[in-house]
CSV table of C-alpha atoms and ligand atoms in Angstrom, one decimal:
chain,number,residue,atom,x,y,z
I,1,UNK,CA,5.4,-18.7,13.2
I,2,UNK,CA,4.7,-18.2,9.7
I,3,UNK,CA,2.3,-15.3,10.4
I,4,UNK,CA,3.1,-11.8,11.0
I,5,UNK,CA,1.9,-8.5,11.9
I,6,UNK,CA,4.4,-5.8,11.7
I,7,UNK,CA,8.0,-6.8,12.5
I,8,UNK,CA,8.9,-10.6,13.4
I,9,UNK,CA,10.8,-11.2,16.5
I,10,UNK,CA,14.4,-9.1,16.0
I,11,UNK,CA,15.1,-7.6,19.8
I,12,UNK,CA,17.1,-5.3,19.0
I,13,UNK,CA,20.6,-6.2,19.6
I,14,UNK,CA,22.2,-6.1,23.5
I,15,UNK,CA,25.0,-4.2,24.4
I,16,UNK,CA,27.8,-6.2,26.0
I,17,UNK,CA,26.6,-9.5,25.2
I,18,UNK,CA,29.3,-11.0,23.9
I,19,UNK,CA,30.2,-12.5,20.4
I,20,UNK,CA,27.3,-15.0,20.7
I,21,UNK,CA,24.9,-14.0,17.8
I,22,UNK,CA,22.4,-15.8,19.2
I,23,UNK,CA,22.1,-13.8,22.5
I,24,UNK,CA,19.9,-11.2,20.6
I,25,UNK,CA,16.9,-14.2,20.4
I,26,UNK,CA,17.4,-14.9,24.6
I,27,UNK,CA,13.9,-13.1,25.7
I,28,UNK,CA,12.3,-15.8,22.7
I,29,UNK,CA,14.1,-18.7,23.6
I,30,UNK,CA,13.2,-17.7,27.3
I,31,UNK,CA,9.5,-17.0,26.5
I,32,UNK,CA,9.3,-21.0,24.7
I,33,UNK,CA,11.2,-22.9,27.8
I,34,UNK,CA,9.0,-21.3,29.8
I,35,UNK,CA,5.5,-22.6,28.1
I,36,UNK,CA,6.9,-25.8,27.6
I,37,UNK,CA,8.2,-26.1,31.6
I,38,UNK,CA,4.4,-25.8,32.3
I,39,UNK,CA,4.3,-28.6,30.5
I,40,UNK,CA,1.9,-27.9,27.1
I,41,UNK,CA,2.2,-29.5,24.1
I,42,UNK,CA,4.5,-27.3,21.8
I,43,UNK,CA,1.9,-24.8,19.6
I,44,UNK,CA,4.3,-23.8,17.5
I,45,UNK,CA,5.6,-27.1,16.4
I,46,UNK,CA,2.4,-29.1,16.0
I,47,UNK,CA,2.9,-32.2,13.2
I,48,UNK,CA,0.3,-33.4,11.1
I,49,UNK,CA,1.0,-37.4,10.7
I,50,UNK,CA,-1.9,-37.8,8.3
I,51,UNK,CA,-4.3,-35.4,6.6
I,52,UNK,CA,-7.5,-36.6,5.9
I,53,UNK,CA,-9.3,-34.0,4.3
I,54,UNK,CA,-9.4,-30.7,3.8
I,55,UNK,CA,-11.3,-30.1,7.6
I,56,UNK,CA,-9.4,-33.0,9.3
I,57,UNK,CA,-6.2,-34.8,10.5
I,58,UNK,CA,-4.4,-36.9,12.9
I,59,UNK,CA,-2.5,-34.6,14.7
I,60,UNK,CA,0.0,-36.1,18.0
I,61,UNK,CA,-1.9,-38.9,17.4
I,62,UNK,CA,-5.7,-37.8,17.6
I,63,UNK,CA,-8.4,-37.5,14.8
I,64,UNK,CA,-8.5,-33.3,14.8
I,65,UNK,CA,-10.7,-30.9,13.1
I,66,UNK,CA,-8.5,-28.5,11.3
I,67,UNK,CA,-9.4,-24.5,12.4
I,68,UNK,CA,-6.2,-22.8,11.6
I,69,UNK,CA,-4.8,-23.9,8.1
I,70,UNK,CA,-6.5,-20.7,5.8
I,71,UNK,CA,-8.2,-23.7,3.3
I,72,UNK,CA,-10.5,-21.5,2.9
I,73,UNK,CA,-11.8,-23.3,-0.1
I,74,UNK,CA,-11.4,-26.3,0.8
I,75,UNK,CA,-9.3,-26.9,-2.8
I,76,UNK,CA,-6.4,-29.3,-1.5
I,77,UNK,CA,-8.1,-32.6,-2.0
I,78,UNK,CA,-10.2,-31.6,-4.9
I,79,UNK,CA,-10.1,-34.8,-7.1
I,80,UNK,CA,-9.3,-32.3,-10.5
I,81,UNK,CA,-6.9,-30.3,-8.7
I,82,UNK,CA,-4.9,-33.5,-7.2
I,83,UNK,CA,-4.8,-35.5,-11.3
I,84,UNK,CA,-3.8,-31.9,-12.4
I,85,UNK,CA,-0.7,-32.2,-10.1
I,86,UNK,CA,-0.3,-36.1,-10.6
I,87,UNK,CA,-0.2,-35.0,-14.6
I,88,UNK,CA,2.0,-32.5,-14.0
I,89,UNK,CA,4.1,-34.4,-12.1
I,90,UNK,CA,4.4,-37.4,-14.8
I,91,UNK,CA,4.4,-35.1,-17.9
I,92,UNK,CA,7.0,-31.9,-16.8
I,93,UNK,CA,9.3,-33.6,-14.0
I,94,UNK,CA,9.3,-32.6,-10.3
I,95,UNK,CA,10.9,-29.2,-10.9
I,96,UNK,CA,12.1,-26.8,-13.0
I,97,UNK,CA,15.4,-26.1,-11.4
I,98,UNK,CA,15.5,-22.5,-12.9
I,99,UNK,CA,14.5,-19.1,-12.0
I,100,UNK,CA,11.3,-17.5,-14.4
I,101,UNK,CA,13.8,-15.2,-16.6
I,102,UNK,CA,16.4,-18.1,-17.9
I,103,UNK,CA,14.9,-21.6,-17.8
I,104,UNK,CA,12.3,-21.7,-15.2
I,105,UNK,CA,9.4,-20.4,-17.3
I,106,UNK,CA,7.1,-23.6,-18.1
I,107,UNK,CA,3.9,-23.8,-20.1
I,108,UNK,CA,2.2,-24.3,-16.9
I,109,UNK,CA,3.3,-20.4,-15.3
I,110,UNK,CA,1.7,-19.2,-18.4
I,111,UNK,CA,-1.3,-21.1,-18.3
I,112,UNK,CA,-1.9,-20.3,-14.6
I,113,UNK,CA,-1.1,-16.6,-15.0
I,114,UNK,CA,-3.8,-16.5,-17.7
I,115,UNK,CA,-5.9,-17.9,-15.0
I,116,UNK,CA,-5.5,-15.1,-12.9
I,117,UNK,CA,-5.8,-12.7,-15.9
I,118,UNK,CA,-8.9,-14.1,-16.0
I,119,UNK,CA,-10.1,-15.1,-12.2
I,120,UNK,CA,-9.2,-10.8,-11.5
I,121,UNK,CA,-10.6,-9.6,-15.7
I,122,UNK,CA,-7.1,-8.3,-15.6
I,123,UNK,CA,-4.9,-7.5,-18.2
I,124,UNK,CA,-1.3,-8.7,-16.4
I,125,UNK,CA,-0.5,-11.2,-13.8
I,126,UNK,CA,3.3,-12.4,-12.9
I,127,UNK,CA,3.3,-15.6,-10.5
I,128,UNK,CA,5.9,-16.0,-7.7
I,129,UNK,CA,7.3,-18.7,-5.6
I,130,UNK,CA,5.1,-17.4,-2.6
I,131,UNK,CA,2.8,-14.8,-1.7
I,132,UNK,CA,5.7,-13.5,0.6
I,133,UNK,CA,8.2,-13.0,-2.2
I,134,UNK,CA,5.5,-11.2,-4.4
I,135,UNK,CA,5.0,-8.2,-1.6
I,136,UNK,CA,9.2,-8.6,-1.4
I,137,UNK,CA,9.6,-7.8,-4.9
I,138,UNK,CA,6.2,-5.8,-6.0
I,139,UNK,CA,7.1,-3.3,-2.7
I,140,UNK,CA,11.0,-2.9,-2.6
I,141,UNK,CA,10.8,-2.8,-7.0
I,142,UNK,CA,8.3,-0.2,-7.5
I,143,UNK,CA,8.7,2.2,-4.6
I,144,UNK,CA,12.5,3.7,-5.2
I,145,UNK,CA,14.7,6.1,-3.6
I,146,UNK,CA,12.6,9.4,-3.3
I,147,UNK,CA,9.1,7.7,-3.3
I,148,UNK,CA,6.6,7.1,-0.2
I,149,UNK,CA,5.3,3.6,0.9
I,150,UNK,CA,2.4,4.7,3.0
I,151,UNK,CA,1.0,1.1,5.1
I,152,UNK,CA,-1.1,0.3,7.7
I,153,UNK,CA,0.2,-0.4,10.7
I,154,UNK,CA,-0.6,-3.6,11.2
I,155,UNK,CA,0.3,-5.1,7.4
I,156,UNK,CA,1.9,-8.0,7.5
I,157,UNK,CA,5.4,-9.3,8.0
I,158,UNK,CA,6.3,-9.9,4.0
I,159,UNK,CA,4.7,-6.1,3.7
I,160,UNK,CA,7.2,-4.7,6.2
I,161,UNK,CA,10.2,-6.7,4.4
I,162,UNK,CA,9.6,-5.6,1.3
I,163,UNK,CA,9.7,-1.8,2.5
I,164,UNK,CA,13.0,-3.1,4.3
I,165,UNK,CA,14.2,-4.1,1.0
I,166,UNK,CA,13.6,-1.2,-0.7
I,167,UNK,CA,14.8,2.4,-0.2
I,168,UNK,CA,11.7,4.3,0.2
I,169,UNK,CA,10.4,6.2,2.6
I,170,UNK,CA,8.1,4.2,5.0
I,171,UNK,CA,5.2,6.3,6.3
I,172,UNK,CA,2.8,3.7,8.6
I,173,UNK,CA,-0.5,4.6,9.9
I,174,UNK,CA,-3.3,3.1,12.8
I,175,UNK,CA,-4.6,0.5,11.4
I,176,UNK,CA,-7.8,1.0,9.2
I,177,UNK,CA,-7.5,4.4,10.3
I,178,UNK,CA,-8.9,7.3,7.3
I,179,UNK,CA,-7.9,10.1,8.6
I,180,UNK,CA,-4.6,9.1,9.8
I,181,UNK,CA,-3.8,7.9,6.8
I,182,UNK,CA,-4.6,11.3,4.8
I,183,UNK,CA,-2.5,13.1,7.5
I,184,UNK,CA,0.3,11.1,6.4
I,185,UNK,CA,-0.5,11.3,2.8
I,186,UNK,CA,-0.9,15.2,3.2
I,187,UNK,CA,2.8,15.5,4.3
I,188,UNK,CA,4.4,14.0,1.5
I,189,UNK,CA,6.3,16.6,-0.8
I,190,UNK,CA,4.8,18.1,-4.0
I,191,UNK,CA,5.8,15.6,-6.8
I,192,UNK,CA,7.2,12.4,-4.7
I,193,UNK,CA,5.5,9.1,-6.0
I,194,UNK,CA,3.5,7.8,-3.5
I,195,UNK,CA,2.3,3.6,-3.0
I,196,UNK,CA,-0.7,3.2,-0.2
I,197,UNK,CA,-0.2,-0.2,0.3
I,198,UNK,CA,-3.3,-2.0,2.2
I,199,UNK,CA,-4.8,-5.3,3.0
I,200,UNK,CA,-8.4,-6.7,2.5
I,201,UNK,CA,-8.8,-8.9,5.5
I,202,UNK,CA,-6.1,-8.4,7.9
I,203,UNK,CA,-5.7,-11.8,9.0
I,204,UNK,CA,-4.7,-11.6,13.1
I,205,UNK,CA,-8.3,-10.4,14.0
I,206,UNK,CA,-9.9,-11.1,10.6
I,207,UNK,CA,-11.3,-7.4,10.2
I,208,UNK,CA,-11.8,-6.2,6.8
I,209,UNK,CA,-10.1,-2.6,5.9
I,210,UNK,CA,-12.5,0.7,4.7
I,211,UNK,CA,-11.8,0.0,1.2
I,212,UNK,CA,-13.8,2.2,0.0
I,213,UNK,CA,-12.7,5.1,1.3
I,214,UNK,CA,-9.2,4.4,1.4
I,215,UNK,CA,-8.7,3.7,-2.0
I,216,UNK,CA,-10.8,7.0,-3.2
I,217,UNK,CA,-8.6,8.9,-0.4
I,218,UNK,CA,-4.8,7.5,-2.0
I,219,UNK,CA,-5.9,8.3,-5.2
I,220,UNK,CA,-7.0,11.7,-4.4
I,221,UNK,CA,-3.7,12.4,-3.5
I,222,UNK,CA,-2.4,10.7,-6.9
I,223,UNK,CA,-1.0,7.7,-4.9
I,224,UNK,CA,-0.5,4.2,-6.9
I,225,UNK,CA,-2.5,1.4,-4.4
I,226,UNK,CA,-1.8,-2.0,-3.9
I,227,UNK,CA,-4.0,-3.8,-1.9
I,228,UNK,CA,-2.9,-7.6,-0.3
I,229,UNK,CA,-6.2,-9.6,-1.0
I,230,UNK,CA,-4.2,-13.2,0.9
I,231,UNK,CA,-7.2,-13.8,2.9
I,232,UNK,CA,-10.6,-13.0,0.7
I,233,UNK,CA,-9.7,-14.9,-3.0
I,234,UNK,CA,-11.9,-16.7,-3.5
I,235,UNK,CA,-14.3,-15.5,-0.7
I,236,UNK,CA,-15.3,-11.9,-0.7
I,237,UNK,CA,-16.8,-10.0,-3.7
I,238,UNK,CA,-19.3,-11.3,-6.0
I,239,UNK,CA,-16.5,-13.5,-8.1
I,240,UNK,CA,-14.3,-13.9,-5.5
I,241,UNK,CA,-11.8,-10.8,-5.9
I,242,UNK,CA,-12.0,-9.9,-2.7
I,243,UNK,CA,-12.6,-6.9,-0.6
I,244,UNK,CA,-11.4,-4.6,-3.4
I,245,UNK,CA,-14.9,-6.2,-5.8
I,246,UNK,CA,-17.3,-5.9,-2.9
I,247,UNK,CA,-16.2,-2.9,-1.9
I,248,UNK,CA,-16.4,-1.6,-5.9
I,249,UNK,CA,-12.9,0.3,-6.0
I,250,UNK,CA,-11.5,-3.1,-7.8
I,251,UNK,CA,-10.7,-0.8,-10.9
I,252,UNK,CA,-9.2,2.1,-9.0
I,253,UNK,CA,-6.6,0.1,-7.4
I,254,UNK,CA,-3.0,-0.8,-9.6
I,255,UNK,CA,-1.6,-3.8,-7.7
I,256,UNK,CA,-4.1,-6.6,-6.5
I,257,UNK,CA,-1.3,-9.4,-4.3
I,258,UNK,CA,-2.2,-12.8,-3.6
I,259,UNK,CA,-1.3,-16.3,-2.9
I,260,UNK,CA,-2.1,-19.6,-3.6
I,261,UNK,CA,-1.4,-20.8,0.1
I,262,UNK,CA,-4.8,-20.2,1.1
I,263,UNK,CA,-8.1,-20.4,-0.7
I,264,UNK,CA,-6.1,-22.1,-4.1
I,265,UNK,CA,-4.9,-24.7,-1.9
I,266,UNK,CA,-0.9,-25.1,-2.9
I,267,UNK,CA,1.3,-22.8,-2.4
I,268,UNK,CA,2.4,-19.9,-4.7
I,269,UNK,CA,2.0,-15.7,-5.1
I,270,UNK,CA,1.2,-13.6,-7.7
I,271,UNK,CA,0.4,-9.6,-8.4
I,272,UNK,CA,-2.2,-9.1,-10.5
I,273,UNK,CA,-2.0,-5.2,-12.3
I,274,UNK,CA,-3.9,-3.4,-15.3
I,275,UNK,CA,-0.8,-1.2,-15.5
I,276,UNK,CA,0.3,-0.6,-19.3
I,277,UNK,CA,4.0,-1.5,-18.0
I,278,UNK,CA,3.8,-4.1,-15.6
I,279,UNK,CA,5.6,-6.6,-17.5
I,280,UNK,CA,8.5,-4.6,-17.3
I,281,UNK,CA,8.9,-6.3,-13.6
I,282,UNK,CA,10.0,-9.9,-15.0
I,283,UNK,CA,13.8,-8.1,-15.5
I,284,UNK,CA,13.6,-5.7,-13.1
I,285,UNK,CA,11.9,-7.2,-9.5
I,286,UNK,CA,14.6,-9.5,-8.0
I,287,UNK,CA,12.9,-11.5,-5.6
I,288,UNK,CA,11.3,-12.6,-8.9
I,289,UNK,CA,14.8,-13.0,-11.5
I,290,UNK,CA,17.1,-14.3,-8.3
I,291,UNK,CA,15.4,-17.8,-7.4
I,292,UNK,CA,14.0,-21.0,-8.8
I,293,UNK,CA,10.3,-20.9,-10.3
I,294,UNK,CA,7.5,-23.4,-8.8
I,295,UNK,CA,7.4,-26.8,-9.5
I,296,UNK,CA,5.2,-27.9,-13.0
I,297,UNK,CA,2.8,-29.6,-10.3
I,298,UNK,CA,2.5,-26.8,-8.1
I,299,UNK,CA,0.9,-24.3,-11.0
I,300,UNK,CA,-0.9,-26.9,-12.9
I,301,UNK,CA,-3.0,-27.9,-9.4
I,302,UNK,CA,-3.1,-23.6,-9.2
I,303,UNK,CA,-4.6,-23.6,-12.5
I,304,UNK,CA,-7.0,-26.0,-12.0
I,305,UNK,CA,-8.1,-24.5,-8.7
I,306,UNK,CA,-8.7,-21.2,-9.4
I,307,UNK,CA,-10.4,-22.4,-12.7
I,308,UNK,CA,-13.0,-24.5,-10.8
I,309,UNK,CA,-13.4,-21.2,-8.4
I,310,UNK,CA,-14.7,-19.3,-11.2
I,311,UNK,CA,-17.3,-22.1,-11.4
I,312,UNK,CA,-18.2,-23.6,-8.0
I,313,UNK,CA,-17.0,-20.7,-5.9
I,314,UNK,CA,-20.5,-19.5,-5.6
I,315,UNK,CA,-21.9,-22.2,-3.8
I,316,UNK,CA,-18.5,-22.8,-1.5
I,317,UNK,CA,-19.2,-18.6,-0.8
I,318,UNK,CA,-22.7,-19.2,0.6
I,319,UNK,CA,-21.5,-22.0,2.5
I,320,UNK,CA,-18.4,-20.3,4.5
I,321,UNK,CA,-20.2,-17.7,5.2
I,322,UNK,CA,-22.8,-19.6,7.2
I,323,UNK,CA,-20.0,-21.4,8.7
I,324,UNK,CA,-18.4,-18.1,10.0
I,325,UNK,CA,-21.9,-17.0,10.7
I,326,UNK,CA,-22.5,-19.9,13.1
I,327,UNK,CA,-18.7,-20.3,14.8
I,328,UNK,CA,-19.1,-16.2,15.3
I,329,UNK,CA,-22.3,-16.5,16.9
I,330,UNK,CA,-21.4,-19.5,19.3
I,331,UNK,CA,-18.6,-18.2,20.3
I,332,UNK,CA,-20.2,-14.9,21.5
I,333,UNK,CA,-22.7,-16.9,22.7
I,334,UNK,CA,-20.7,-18.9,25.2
I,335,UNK,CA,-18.6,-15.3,26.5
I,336,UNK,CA,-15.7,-15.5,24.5
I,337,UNK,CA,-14.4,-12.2,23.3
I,338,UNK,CA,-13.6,-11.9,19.8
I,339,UNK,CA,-11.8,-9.7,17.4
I,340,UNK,CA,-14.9,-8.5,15.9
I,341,UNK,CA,-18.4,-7.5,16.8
I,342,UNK,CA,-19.5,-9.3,13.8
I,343,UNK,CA,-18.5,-12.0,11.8
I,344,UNK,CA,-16.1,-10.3,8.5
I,345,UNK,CA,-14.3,-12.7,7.0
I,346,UNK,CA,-13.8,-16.4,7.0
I,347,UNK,CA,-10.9,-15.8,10.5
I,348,UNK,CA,-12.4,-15.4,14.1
I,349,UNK,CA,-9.9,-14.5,16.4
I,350,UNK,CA,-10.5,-15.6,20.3
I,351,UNK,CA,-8.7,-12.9,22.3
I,352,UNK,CA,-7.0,-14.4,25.6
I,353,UNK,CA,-6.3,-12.5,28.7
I,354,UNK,CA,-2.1,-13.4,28.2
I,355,UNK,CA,-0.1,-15.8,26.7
I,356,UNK,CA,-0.1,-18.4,29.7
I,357,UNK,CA,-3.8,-19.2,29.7
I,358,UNK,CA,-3.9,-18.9,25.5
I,359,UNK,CA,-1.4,-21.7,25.6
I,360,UNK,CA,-3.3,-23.3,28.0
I,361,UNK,CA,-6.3,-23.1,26.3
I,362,UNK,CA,-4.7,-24.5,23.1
I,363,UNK,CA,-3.7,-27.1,24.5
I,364,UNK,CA,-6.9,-27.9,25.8
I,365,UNK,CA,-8.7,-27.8,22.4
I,366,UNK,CA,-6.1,-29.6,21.0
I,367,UNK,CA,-6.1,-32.6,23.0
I,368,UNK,CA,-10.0,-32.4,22.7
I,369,UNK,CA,-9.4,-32.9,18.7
I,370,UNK,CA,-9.0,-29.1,17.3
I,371,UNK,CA,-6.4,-27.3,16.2
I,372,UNK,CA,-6.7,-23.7,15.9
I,373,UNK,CA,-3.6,-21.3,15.7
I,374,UNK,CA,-2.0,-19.4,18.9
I,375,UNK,CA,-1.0,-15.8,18.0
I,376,UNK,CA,1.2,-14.2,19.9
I,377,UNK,CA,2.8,-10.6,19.8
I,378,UNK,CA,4.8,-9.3,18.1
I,379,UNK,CA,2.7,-11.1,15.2
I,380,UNK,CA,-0.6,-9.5,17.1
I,381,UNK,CA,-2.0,-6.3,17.4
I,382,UNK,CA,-1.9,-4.5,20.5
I,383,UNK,CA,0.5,-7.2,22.5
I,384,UNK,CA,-2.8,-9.6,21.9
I,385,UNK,CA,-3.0,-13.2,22.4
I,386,UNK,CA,-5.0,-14.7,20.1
I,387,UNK,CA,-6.6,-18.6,19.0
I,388,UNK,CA,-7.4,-17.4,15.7
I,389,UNK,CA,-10.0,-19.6,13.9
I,390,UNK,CA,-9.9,-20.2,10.1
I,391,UNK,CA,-13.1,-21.7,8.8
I,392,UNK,CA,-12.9,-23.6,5.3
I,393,UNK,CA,-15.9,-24.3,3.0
I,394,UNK,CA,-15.8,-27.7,3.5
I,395,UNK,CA,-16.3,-27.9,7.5
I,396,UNK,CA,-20.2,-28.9,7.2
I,397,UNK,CA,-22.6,-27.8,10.3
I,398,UNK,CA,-22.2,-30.8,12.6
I,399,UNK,CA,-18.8,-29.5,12.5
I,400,UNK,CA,-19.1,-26.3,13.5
I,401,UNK,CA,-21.4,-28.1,16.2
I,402,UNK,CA,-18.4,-30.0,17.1
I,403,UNK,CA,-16.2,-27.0,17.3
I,404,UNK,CA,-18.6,-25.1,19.9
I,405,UNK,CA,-18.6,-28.1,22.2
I,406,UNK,CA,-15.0,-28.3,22.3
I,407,UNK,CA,-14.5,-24.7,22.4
I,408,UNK,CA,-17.1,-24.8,25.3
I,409,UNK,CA,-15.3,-27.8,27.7
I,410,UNK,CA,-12.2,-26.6,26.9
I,411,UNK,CA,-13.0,-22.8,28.3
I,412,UNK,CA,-14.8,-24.0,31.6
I,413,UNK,CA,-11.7,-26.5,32.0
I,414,UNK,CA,-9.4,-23.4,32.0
I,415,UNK,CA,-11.7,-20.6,33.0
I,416,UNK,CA,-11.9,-18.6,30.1
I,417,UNK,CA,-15.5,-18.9,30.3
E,1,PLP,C1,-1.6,-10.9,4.3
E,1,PLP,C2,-0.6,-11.9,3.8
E,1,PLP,N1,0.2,-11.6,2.7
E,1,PLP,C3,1.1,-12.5,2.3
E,1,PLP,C4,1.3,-13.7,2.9
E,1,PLP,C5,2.3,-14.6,2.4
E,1,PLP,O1,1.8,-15.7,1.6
E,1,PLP,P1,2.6,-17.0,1.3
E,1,PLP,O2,2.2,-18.0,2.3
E,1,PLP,O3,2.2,-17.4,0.0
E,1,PLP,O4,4.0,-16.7,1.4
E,1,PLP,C6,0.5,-14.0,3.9
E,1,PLP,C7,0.7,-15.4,4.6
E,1,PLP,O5,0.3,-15.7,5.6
E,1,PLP,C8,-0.5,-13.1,4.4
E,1,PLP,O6,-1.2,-13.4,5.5
């Protein structure tokens, strides 16, 4: 799974169980033979033959609407952003075989860095390979021996690993809990730096964090913020920024993260900073120095996509929200339980009473044409299962129709509903 709440799958290791590495991953191996005994198709290993569009593909062999890829914006087969990459492609090769500090750094990275200077009106912004690698290195690089990383609990996997990286202190708190999180900020000696390091949308529910408050809280205790914006570009806040613009604290926080897996449509992270030193990372963050930069067509279909945001995102905005709107509502509607009370960001998580009937349940909406995405813990809160929906801007209403009807034969065939 390439999701993650807190810590991936690493049982801690057995006593007495020989020299097989391997033994420590058993209870996993043990939990996937036993959904696939029952017979299900594999969710965790489903294959996309052909995509179609942005909202469909074949998938085993069926025409399925896609409801778990985070295309939020629908960008992938936008017919600029595609020529960008074909251009690209003819014009600069098919990679740059070279990390960003010795021979990787191609007009291109500069290009779509000013992008982001100006998608975010900010004065730096340093691309990585992935989103993952830019919480990696922006964490374990900036909080050092002697400093605090205080984090929600529930942050995501590339969140924890770049605290893992790094040698700071790691101070988690409940998720999207105030109070908890000033208790923690309270304890930290006189004089330690401090990073409160938060998301906007956390994507296993799709709840959106007290921004607000939080941000005004870190700073009152003079800690630096960087908030992980992965699932609102493009989507929340008036431009697009995220929750950090609609929640107006988008100039108190230092370190905005993103990625271009999700609403840009490619694949791609960056970390987007008004700090007076921040360029300083290109020597000194190694998950930035120590590998290969992204291919010339990867950042010029980047470019071109978060260019054409700052133009069409407006109407794309209006759009996904009815769409979230309407799959929130129809859910409810038909006794589902969700992981909201309202609809908050462009994911709607289905909770399931236990793993067994989730995967059941999966496999019933994919074999009646939908794919939607199984969560399981440890990448879920609480030990939740979860179908978590991601709607994109380009799933029209008749869609979302379509969705409900499967959603509602494939709960009374398993007795979810
Ligand atoms: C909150 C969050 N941060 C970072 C990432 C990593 O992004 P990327 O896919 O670019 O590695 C993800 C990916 O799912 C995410 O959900």
């Amino acid at each position: 799974m390439s999701e993650g709440v807190s810590q991936p799958d690493r049982p801690a290791q057995m006593e007495g169980d020989g020299g097989d590495l391997f033994s420590k991953f058993d209870s996993v191996i043990a939990m996937r033979e036993g959904l696939l005994s029952k017979g299900v198709e594999d969710p965790f290993n489903l294959v996309m033959e052909k995509v179609l569009s942005p909202t469909r593909a074949i998938c085993n062999g069926r025409d399925t609407i896609l409801l778990g890829t985070y295309n939020y914006m629908g960008m992938t087969f936008d017919p600029d952003v595609v020529a960008a990459g074909e251009q690209a492609l003819r014009d600069f090769g098919s990679g740059t075989t070279g990390s960003r500090v010795l021979n990787g750094t191609y007009q291109g990275h500069k290009e779509v860095e000013q992008a982001l200077m100006d998608f975010y009106a900010m004065d730096h912004a340093m691309v990585f390979s992935t989103g993952y690698q830019a919480n990696l290195g922006i964490i374990s690089t900036i909080a050092g021996k002697g400093d605090y990383v205080v984090l929600d609990i529930d942050s995501h996997a590339s969140i924890w690993d770049g605290c893992k990286l790094g040698d700071a202190e790691i101070v988690p708190f409940k998720h999207n809990d105030i109070e908890a999180m000033e208790k923690r900020l309270r304890r930290i000696p006189e004089g330690a730096g401090k990073l409160v390091v938060l998301e906007g949308v956390y994507s296993m529910l799709g709840d959106v964090a007290p921004l607000a408050e939080m941000v005004k809280v870190a700073k009152r205790y003079g800690a630096m913020v960087l908030v992980d914006e992965a699932h609102s570009m493009g989507f929340i806040g008036e431009n697009g920024r995220g929750v950090v613009e609609s929640a107006g604290v988008i100039d108190d926080v230092d370190f905005i993260i993103g990625t271009f897996s999700k609403s840009v449509g490619t694949v791609g992270g960056f970390c987007v900073s008004n700090h007076p030193k921040f360029e300083i990372m290109r020597l000194v963050c190694r998950p930035y120095v120590f590998t290969a930069s992204l291919p010339p067509s990867v950042v010029a279909t980047a470019c071109t996509s978060i260019r054409k945001l700052m133009t069409t995102g407006h109407n794309k905005r209006a759009h996904l929200w009815e769409n979230s709107k309407a799959l929130h509502k129809g859910l409810k509607d038909l006794g589902f339980q969700l992981g909201t009370e309202e609809p908050e960001s462009a994911i709607i998580a289905v909770i399931m009473p236990d793993l067994e009937q989730g995967a059941a349940m999966w496999e019933a909406l994919i074999k009646g044409g939908l794919y939607v995405n199984l969560a399981r813990p440890p990448a879920t809160p609480a030990n939740m299962t979860l179908l978590r929906c991601s709607l994109c801007a380009e799933h029209s209403a008749e869609e979302v129709g379509e969705i409900l009807a499967i959603f509602e034969r494939a709960g009374k065939a398993v007795g979810i509903i």
